[in-house]
Coordinates of C-alpha atoms in Angstrom, one line a residue:
Chain A
M128 CA 6.4 -5.8 -56.5
S129 CA 4.5 -2.8 -55.3
I130 CA 4.9 -1.8 -51.7
I131 CA 2.2 0.7 -51.4
R132 CA 0.4 0.3 -48.0
S133 CA -3.0 1.2 -46.9
T134 CA -3.5 2.1 -43.2
T135 CA -6.2 0.9 -41.0
P136 CA -9.0 3.3 -40.2
P137 CA -10.8 3.3 -36.9
A138 CA -13.2 0.3 -36.7
K139 CA -16.1 2.6 -36.2
A140 CA -15.4 4.4 -39.4
S141 CA -15.5 1.2 -41.5
L142 CA -18.6 0.1 -39.6
A143 CA -20.3 3.5 -40.4
V144 CA -19.7 2.8 -44.1
A145 CA -21.0 -0.7 -43.9
R146 CA -24.2 0.2 -42.0
A147 CA -24.9 3.2 -44.3
L148 CA -24.5 1.1 -47.4
Q149 CA -26.8 -1.5 -46.0
V150 CA -29.5 1.2 -45.7
F151 CA -28.8 3.1 -48.9
L152 CA -28.6 0.1 -51.2
Q153 CA -32.0 -1.2 -50.2
P154 CA -34.2 -1.2 -53.2
D155 CA -37.3 -0.5 -51.0
L156 CA -36.1 2.8 -49.5
K157 CA -38.5 5.4 -50.9
P158 CA -38.7 9.1 -49.9
Q159 CA -42.0 10.7 -48.8
D160 CA -41.6 13.4 -51.4
E161 CA -39.2 13.6 -54.3
R162 CA -39.0 16.1 -57.2
Y163 CA -36.5 17.1 -59.8
V164 CA -36.5 19.9 -62.3
G165 CA -35.6 17.3 -64.9
P166 CA -36.2 13.5 -65.0
Q167 CA -35.5 11.4 -61.9
P168 CA -31.9 10.0 -61.9
S169 CA -31.2 6.3 -61.5
L170 CA -29.4 5.3 -58.3
P171 CA -27.2 2.3 -57.7
D172 CA -28.3 -0.8 -55.8
A173 CA -26.4 -3.7 -54.3
A174 CA -26.6 -5.8 -57.5
S175 CA -25.2 -3.1 -59.7
L176 CA -22.1 -3.0 -57.5
G177 CA -21.8 -6.8 -57.4
L178 CA -22.7 -6.8 -53.7
D179 CA -24.9 -9.0 -51.6
L180 CA -27.0 -6.7 -49.5
T181 CA -27.2 -9.1 -46.6
S182 CA -23.5 -9.6 -46.3
I183 CA -22.1 -6.0 -46.5
D184 CA -19.7 -5.8 -43.5
V185 CA -16.4 -4.2 -42.5
A186 CA -14.4 -6.7 -44.6
T187 CA -16.5 -5.8 -47.6
V188 CA -15.9 -2.1 -47.3
E189 CA -12.2 -2.5 -46.6
Q190 CA -11.6 -4.9 -49.4
H191 CA -9.9 -2.4 -51.8
G192 CA -7.9 -0.6 -49.1
P193 CA -9.2 2.3 -47.0
L194 CA -7.6 5.7 -47.7
G195 CA -7.0 8.5 -45.3
V196 CA -8.4 11.7 -46.8
Y197 CA -6.4 14.9 -46.2
T198 CA -7.6 18.4 -47.3
L199 CA -5.2 21.2 -48.1
H200 CA -6.8 24.7 -48.0
L201 CA -5.1 27.9 -49.3
N202 CA -4.5 29.1 -45.7
D203 CA -2.7 25.9 -44.9
L204 CA -0.1 26.3 -47.5
S205 CA 2.0 29.0 -45.8
G206 CA 3.4 26.6 -43.3
G207 CA 4.7 23.1 -43.9
G208 CA 3.8 22.5 -47.6
I209 CA 1.9 19.3 -48.3
R210 CA 2.3 18.0 -44.7
A211 CA 0.2 20.9 -43.5
A212 CA -2.8 19.1 -45.0
V213 CA -5.5 18.3 -42.4
P214 CA -7.0 14.8 -42.0
T215 CA -10.7 15.1 -42.8
G216 CA -11.9 11.5 -42.9
W217 CA -11.5 8.2 -44.7
G218 CA -12.3 7.0 -48.2
F219 CA -13.5 3.5 -49.1
L220 CA -13.7 2.0 -52.6
V221 CA -16.5 -0.6 -52.4
G222 CA -17.8 -3.0 -55.0
D223 CA -16.8 -5.3 -57.8
P224 CA -14.7 -3.3 -60.3
K225 CA -16.1 -5.5 -63.1
Q226 CA -19.6 -4.3 -62.3
G227 CA -19.5 -1.0 -60.4
I228 CA -17.6 0.9 -57.7
I229 CA -18.9 3.3 -55.1
L230 CA -16.5 5.7 -53.4
C231 CA -17.6 6.4 -49.8
T232 CA -16.2 9.0 -47.5
V233 CA -16.8 9.1 -43.8
A234 CA -15.9 11.9 -41.3
Q235 CA -16.0 12.1 -37.6
Q236 CA -18.7 14.5 -36.3
P237 CA -17.1 17.4 -34.3
V238 CA -19.5 17.3 -31.4
T239 CA -20.5 13.7 -30.9
G240 CA -17.3 12.1 -32.3
A241 CA -19.5 9.7 -34.2
W242 CA -18.4 8.5 -37.6
R243 CA -20.9 9.5 -40.4
L244 CA -21.0 8.7 -44.1
T245 CA -20.6 12.1 -45.8
S246 CA -20.6 11.1 -49.5
A247 CA -20.8 8.2 -51.8
Y248 CA -19.7 8.8 -55.4
Y249 CA -21.1 6.3 -57.9
G250 CA -20.4 6.1 -61.6
E251 CA -17.6 7.8 -63.6
H252 CA -15.9 9.5 -60.7
A253 CA -15.6 6.4 -58.5
N254 CA -14.6 4.2 -61.4
N255 CA -11.9 6.6 -62.4
V256 CA -10.5 6.8 -58.9
F257 CA -10.4 3.0 -58.7
T258 CA -8.6 2.8 -62.1
A259 CA -6.1 5.5 -61.1
K260 CA -5.4 3.7 -57.8
D261 CA -4.8 0.5 -59.6
K262 CA -2.2 2.1 -61.9
L263 CA -0.1 3.2 -58.9
K264 CA 1.0 -0.4 -58.4
S265 CA 2.9 -0.3 -61.7
L266 CA 4.8 3.0 -61.1
A267 CA 8.6 2.6 -60.9
Q268 CA 8.9 4.4 -57.6
T269 CA 6.5 2.1 -55.9
Q270 CA 8.5 -0.9 -56.7
T271 CA 11.5 0.0 -54.5
R272 CA 10.2 2.2 -51.7
S273 CA 7.4 1.9 -49.2
Y274 CA 4.6 4.5 -49.2
E275 CA 1.5 5.0 -47.2
L276 CA -1.3 5.7 -49.6
R277 CA -3.6 8.7 -48.9
I278 CA -6.0 10.9 -50.8
L279 CA -5.1 14.6 -51.0
V280 CA -7.8 17.2 -51.8
I281 CA -7.1 20.8 -52.7
P282 CA -10.6 22.2 -53.2
A283 CA -9.6 25.8 -54.2
I284 CA -7.9 24.5 -57.5
H285 CA -10.0 21.4 -58.0
V286 CA -7.2 19.0 -57.5
E287 CA -7.5 15.5 -56.1
A288 CA -4.5 13.3 -55.9
F289 CA -2.9 10.2 -54.3
W290 CA -0.4 11.3 -51.7
L291 CA 2.3 8.7 -51.4
F292 CA 3.4 9.4 -47.9
D293 CA 7.0 8.4 -47.1
R294 CA 7.7 7.4 -43.5
S295 CA 11.4 6.8 -44.1
P296 CA 14.1 9.1 -42.5
S297 CA 14.9 10.6 -45.9
A298 CA 11.2 11.2 -46.6
T299 CA 10.3 12.2 -50.1
D300 CA 6.5 12.3 -50.5
L301 CA 5.1 11.9 -54.0
V302 CA 1.9 13.2 -55.5
A303 CA 0.0 11.4 -58.3
V304 CA -2.9 13.6 -59.5
Y305 CA -6.1 11.9 -60.6
V306 CA -8.4 14.9 -60.9
D307 CA -7.0 18.1 -62.3
G308 CA -9.6 20.7 -62.7
Q309 CA -12.1 19.5 -65.3
R310 CA -9.9 16.5 -66.3
Y311 CA -9.4 13.0 -65.0
V312 CA -5.8 11.8 -65.0
V313 CA -4.4 8.3 -65.0
P314 CA -1.1 8.2 -63.1
A315 CA 1.8 7.2 -65.3
G316 CA 5.5 7.7 -65.5
N317 CA 7.2 9.2 -62.4
P318 CA 4.9 11.2 -60.1
P319 CA 6.5 14.4 -58.9
S320 CA 7.7 14.9 -55.4
A321 CA 5.3 16.9 -53.2
A322 CA 7.6 20.0 -53.4
T323 CA 7.7 19.8 -57.2
F324 CA 4.0 19.3 -57.4
L325 CA 3.3 22.4 -55.2
C326 CA 5.6 24.5 -57.3
S327 CA 3.7 23.4 -60.4
V328 CA 0.3 24.5 -59.0
E329 CA 1.5 27.6 -57.3
P330 CA 0.3 30.0 -60.0
R331 CA -3.2 28.5 -59.7
L332 CA -3.1 28.7 -56.0
Q333 CA -2.2 32.4 -56.2
L334 CA -5.0 33.1 -58.6
A335 CA -7.5 31.3 -56.4
A336 CA -6.3 33.3 -53.4
A337 CA -6.7 36.5 -55.3
S338 CA -10.2 35.6 -56.5
A339 CA -12.8 38.3 -55.9
R340 CA -15.6 37.9 -53.3
R341 CA -18.3 37.0 -55.8
H342 CA -16.2 34.9 -58.0
G343 CA -15.9 31.1 -58.3
T344 CA -13.9 28.6 -60.3
Chain B
M159 CA -32.8 8.3 -67.5
S160 CA -29.4 7.5 -66.1
S161 CA -27.1 10.4 -66.1
G162 CA -24.0 8.3 -66.7
G163 CA -22.2 10.6 -64.4
P164 CA -21.2 10.3 -60.7
I165 CA -24.0 10.2 -58.2
V166 CA -23.3 11.4 -54.7
V167 CA -25.5 10.1 -52.0
V168 CA -25.6 10.7 -48.3
L169 CA -28.0 9.4 -45.8
S170 CA -27.8 11.3 -42.5
G171 CA -30.5 10.3 -40.2
S172 CA -30.4 13.9 -38.9
A173 CA -34.1 14.1 -38.1
G174 CA -35.6 17.5 -37.8
A175 CA -32.4 19.4 -38.3
A176 CA -33.0 20.5 -41.9
N177 CA -32.9 24.2 -41.1
S178 CA -30.2 24.3 -38.5
P179 CA -26.9 22.9 -39.8
G180 CA -23.8 23.7 -37.9
N181 CA -20.1 23.6 -38.7
F182 CA -19.8 26.5 -41.0
S183 CA -19.8 30.3 -40.8
G184 CA -20.5 33.4 -42.7
S185 CA -23.9 32.6 -44.2
K186 CA -27.4 32.1 -42.8
A187 CA -30.5 30.1 -43.8
V188 CA -33.3 32.1 -45.3
P189 CA -36.8 31.2 -46.5
V190 CA -37.9 32.8 -49.8
D191 CA -41.3 33.1 -51.1
P192 CA -42.3 30.6 -53.7
P193 CA -41.7 31.8 -57.3
D194 CA -44.5 33.7 -59.0
P195 CA -46.5 31.7 -61.5
K196 CA -44.7 31.7 -64.8
P197 CA -45.8 34.3 -67.3
A198 CA -47.7 33.1 -70.4
H199 CA -44.8 33.6 -72.7
E200 CA -42.5 31.2 -70.8
S201 CA -42.0 27.9 -72.3
R202 CA -40.6 25.3 -69.8
V203 CA -39.2 21.9 -70.7
L204 CA -39.2 19.9 -67.5
A205 CA -38.6 16.5 -68.9
P206 CA -36.9 16.3 -72.3
K207 CA -37.1 13.1 -74.2
D208 CA -33.5 12.4 -73.5
G209 CA -32.8 13.0 -69.9
T210 CA -29.1 13.4 -70.4
E211 CA -29.7 16.8 -71.8
L212 CA -30.3 17.9 -68.2
V213 CA -27.1 16.7 -66.8
M214 CA -24.7 19.6 -66.4
A215 CA -21.7 19.3 -68.7
R216 CA -18.3 19.3 -67.0
Q217 CA -16.9 22.7 -67.0
R218 CA -14.8 23.3 -70.2
L219 CA -11.9 25.0 -68.4
T220 CA -10.5 24.9 -64.9
D221 CA -12.0 28.2 -63.8
W222 CA -15.3 28.0 -65.7
C223 CA -17.7 26.7 -63.2
W224 CA -19.7 30.0 -63.5
D225 CA -19.9 29.4 -67.2
A226 CA -21.0 25.8 -66.9
V227 CA -23.7 26.5 -64.4
A228 CA -25.1 29.4 -66.3
V229 CA -25.1 27.6 -69.7
W230 CA -26.8 24.6 -68.1
A231 CA -29.4 26.7 -66.4
H232 CA -30.2 28.8 -69.4
N233 CA -30.4 25.8 -71.8
L234 CA -32.7 24.1 -69.3
L235 CA -35.0 27.1 -68.8
N236 CA -34.8 28.5 -72.4
P237 CA -34.1 25.6 -74.7
E238 CA -35.3 27.6 -77.6
S239 CA -32.2 29.9 -77.5
P240 CA -29.2 27.9 -76.2
W241 CA -25.8 29.3 -75.4
T242 CA -22.5 27.5 -75.8
P243 CA -19.9 27.7 -73.1
D244 CA -17.5 29.7 -75.3
E245 CA -20.2 32.1 -76.5
L246 CA -21.3 32.9 -73.0
A247 CA -17.8 33.3 -71.7
T248 CA -17.0 35.7 -74.5
R249 CA -20.0 37.8 -73.7
V250 CA -19.4 37.9 -70.0
L251 CA -15.7 38.6 -70.2
Q252 CA -16.3 41.3 -72.8
D253 CA -18.9 42.9 -70.6
E254 CA -16.6 42.7 -67.6
G255 CA -13.7 44.2 -69.6
Q256 CA -11.5 41.2 -69.1
I257 CA -11.1 40.8 -72.9
G258 CA -11.5 43.1 -75.8
E259 CA -14.7 43.7 -77.7
S260 CA -13.5 41.8 -80.7
D261 CA -12.0 38.9 -78.7
D262 CA -13.4 35.4 -79.0
C263 CA -12.9 32.9 -76.1
S264 CA -13.1 30.0 -78.5
K265 CA -9.9 31.2 -80.0
M266 CA -8.1 32.1 -76.8
L267 CA -9.1 29.7 -74.2
N268 CA -6.1 30.1 -71.9
R269 CA -6.7 33.9 -71.6
C270 CA -10.4 33.3 -71.0
N271 CA -9.8 30.8 -68.2
V272 CA -10.6 33.1 -65.3
P273 CA -12.9 33.1 -62.3
E274 CA -16.1 35.1 -62.7
A275 CA -19.4 35.7 -60.8
L276 CA -22.4 33.5 -61.4
D277 CA -24.8 36.4 -61.1
V278 CA -23.0 38.2 -63.9
A279 CA -23.3 35.1 -66.1
L280 CA -26.9 34.5 -65.3
K281 CA -27.7 38.2 -65.9
A282 CA -26.1 37.9 -69.4
T283 CA -28.4 34.9 -70.2
G284 CA -31.4 36.7 -68.7
N285 CA -32.0 34.0 -66.1
L286 CA -31.0 35.8 -62.9
D287 CA -34.0 36.5 -60.7
Q288 CA -32.4 37.4 -57.5
T289 CA -29.0 37.2 -55.7
L290 CA -28.9 36.4 -52.0
P291 CA -25.4 37.2 -50.8
G292 CA -24.4 35.5 -47.5
Q293 CA -27.5 33.3 -47.5
Y294 CA -28.5 29.8 -48.3
L295 CA -32.0 28.4 -48.7
T296 CA -34.0 26.5 -46.1
F297 CA -35.0 23.0 -47.3
S298 CA -38.6 24.1 -47.7
S299 CA -37.6 27.0 -49.9
I300 CA -35.6 24.6 -52.1
V301 CA -38.7 22.5 -52.4
A302 CA -40.8 25.5 -53.5
Q303 CA -38.2 26.5 -56.2
I304 CA -38.0 22.9 -57.5
K305 CA -41.7 22.4 -57.6
A306 CA -42.0 25.6 -59.6
G307 CA -39.5 24.2 -62.0
Y308 CA -36.5 26.4 -61.1
P309 CA -33.0 25.2 -60.2
V310 CA -31.2 27.1 -57.5
G311 CA -27.6 28.4 -58.0
A312 CA -25.2 28.0 -55.0
R313 CA -21.7 29.4 -54.4
I314 CA -19.6 27.0 -52.3
A315 CA -17.0 29.0 -50.4
W316 CA -14.0 26.8 -49.5
F317 CA -13.0 27.0 -45.9
G318 CA -9.5 28.2 -46.7
G319 CA -10.4 30.6 -49.5
G320 CA -11.7 30.3 -53.1
A321 CA -15.1 29.2 -54.3
H322 CA -17.0 27.0 -56.7
F323 CA -20.5 27.3 -58.2
V324 CA -23.1 24.4 -58.4
A325 CA -26.8 24.2 -58.8
V326 CA -29.6 22.3 -56.9
D327 CA -32.2 20.8 -59.2
G328 CA -34.0 18.3 -57.1
Y329 CA -34.8 17.0 -53.6
R330 CA -35.8 13.9 -51.7
D331 CA -37.6 14.2 -48.3
F332 CA -37.3 11.2 -46.1
G333 CA -39.1 12.9 -43.2
A334 CA -37.5 11.8 -39.9
L335 CA -34.7 10.1 -41.8
G336 CA -33.5 13.3 -43.3
Q337 CA -33.6 15.5 -46.4
Q338 CA -31.5 15.2 -49.5
V339 CA -30.8 17.7 -52.4
H340 CA -29.9 16.7 -55.9
V341 CA -26.8 18.8 -56.9
Q342 CA -25.5 19.5 -60.4
D343 CA -21.7 20.0 -60.1
P344 CA -19.7 21.0 -63.2
L345 CA -16.8 19.1 -61.8
R346 CA -18.3 16.0 -60.1
G347 CA -21.4 15.5 -62.1
P348 CA -24.9 15.1 -60.6
G349 CA -25.4 13.8 -57.1
L350 CA -27.6 13.5 -54.1
L351 CA -26.5 14.9 -50.8
D352 CA -27.9 15.2 -47.3
Y353 CA -29.2 18.8 -47.1
N354 CA -27.2 19.5 -43.9
V355 CA -24.0 18.2 -45.3
F356 CA -24.5 20.2 -48.5
V357 CA -24.9 23.5 -46.8
S358 CA -22.2 23.0 -44.2
N359 CA -19.4 20.8 -45.7
Y360 CA -19.6 20.2 -49.4
P361 CA -18.0 18.2 -51.1
P362 CA -16.3 18.2 -48.3
G363 CA -14.3 21.4 -47.9
G364 CA -16.8 24.2 -48.3
S365 CA -20.1 25.6 -47.4
W366 CA -23.1 27.1 -49.2
N367 CA -22.4 30.8 -49.0
D368 CA -24.4 32.7 -51.6
T369 CA -27.7 31.9 -53.4
Y370 CA -28.9 32.7 -57.0
L371 CA -32.6 32.4 -57.7
M372 CA -33.4 31.9 -61.4
K373 CA -36.2 32.7 -63.8
V374 CA -37.0 32.0 -67.4
A375 CA -35.4 34.6 -69.6
K376 CA -38.0 36.9 -71.3
P377 CA -37.7 37.1 -75.1
A378 CA -36.3 40.6 -74.8
E379 CA -33.5 39.2 -72.6
S380 CA -32.7 36.1 -74.5
R381 CA -29.7 35.6 -76.7
V382 CA -32.0 35.5 -79.8
A383 CA -32.8 39.1 -79.2
T384 CA -29.2 40.0 -78.6
G385 CA -28.3 39.0 -82.1
L386 CA -25.6 36.7 -80.9
G387 CA -27.4 33.6 -82.2

């Protein structure tokens, strides 16, 4: 039996997601002006996510387990390894996986302290994250040890991963990557420890740190 | 019409703040004049029969965002003379001296997986109109570029170092409810984001630092004329 735990976000964070989705998923919301270089993209609505627009509430958005989002920048890595990552918000997988999933992130505004929806990924990205999260339950390590599940983002090398945070005295955090550069990854086998993971990406981190002023990756 | 890729949507409710985002440093908002009317020789394809042609492909290699953005932009603006990612990378890296003159990236992908500059790649395709270092566009200037049919290249500088290239190819103006931009990201696919969030904290973790205005490549600059076709 899996013993991966989600943590509880601030109530206002979940409420911000629920309220924003109630607005965004309205089929009648139309911009005053809208233009694209190419054809207009199609956007999700409540029905395409298996949701009832009138009943989207905190329970709806927390159904699949909220995830703390932590960001690790190059200048964070010199001290503390993965535990130097900074909390940057919360992630919510919302919807019916048989129909569609939307991955919402919220962040607290620095001045007002208000929680605000910062992104909502719909389509391939959200579905892949949901699938990857689901796979974690079947990993051997998660059968015998309790972990707090977090999202770890390392923007400079395009890595997103599940951070299995170990609160035990002999803490050994694990990292299960689900986005590695241009590839999606489904966690399988034994995810590496955080230390092993950081060693494995060190050459890429060094390359990113040495990148020239005009360059990008 | 559906892209099939991820869509990113943010509703902000940040009325009237489109040109004054906070929470980032190093770059400033600039208005730019609307693009000149296109020359008679320019052939534009604004709405291909199959909309999926306009979705930016995921970058082929880890460090090839510059390649993916430039190939997408060129093939959108000059569909008569398309580049492939490997061809453009070979050209750019040869010109920059990162590989030999006879090297071919399609046969040495690992060695070609290196960061590069978007302006260099767009110059190679003939689609670079202007680079605006340290500057991002005001929402009204984005509107002008899109209405003229030109996407806008953006360098996202990560807060802790490193960078990533994306392109803006659309907008939605909700008036007092806020403004959104449609972003083509070679890693995350197409998406809509609140303008203020995009310039100050995308996706999150970075800010819009440099801008690349685009144009249709003239025949003399196109790859047909280079003999690489």
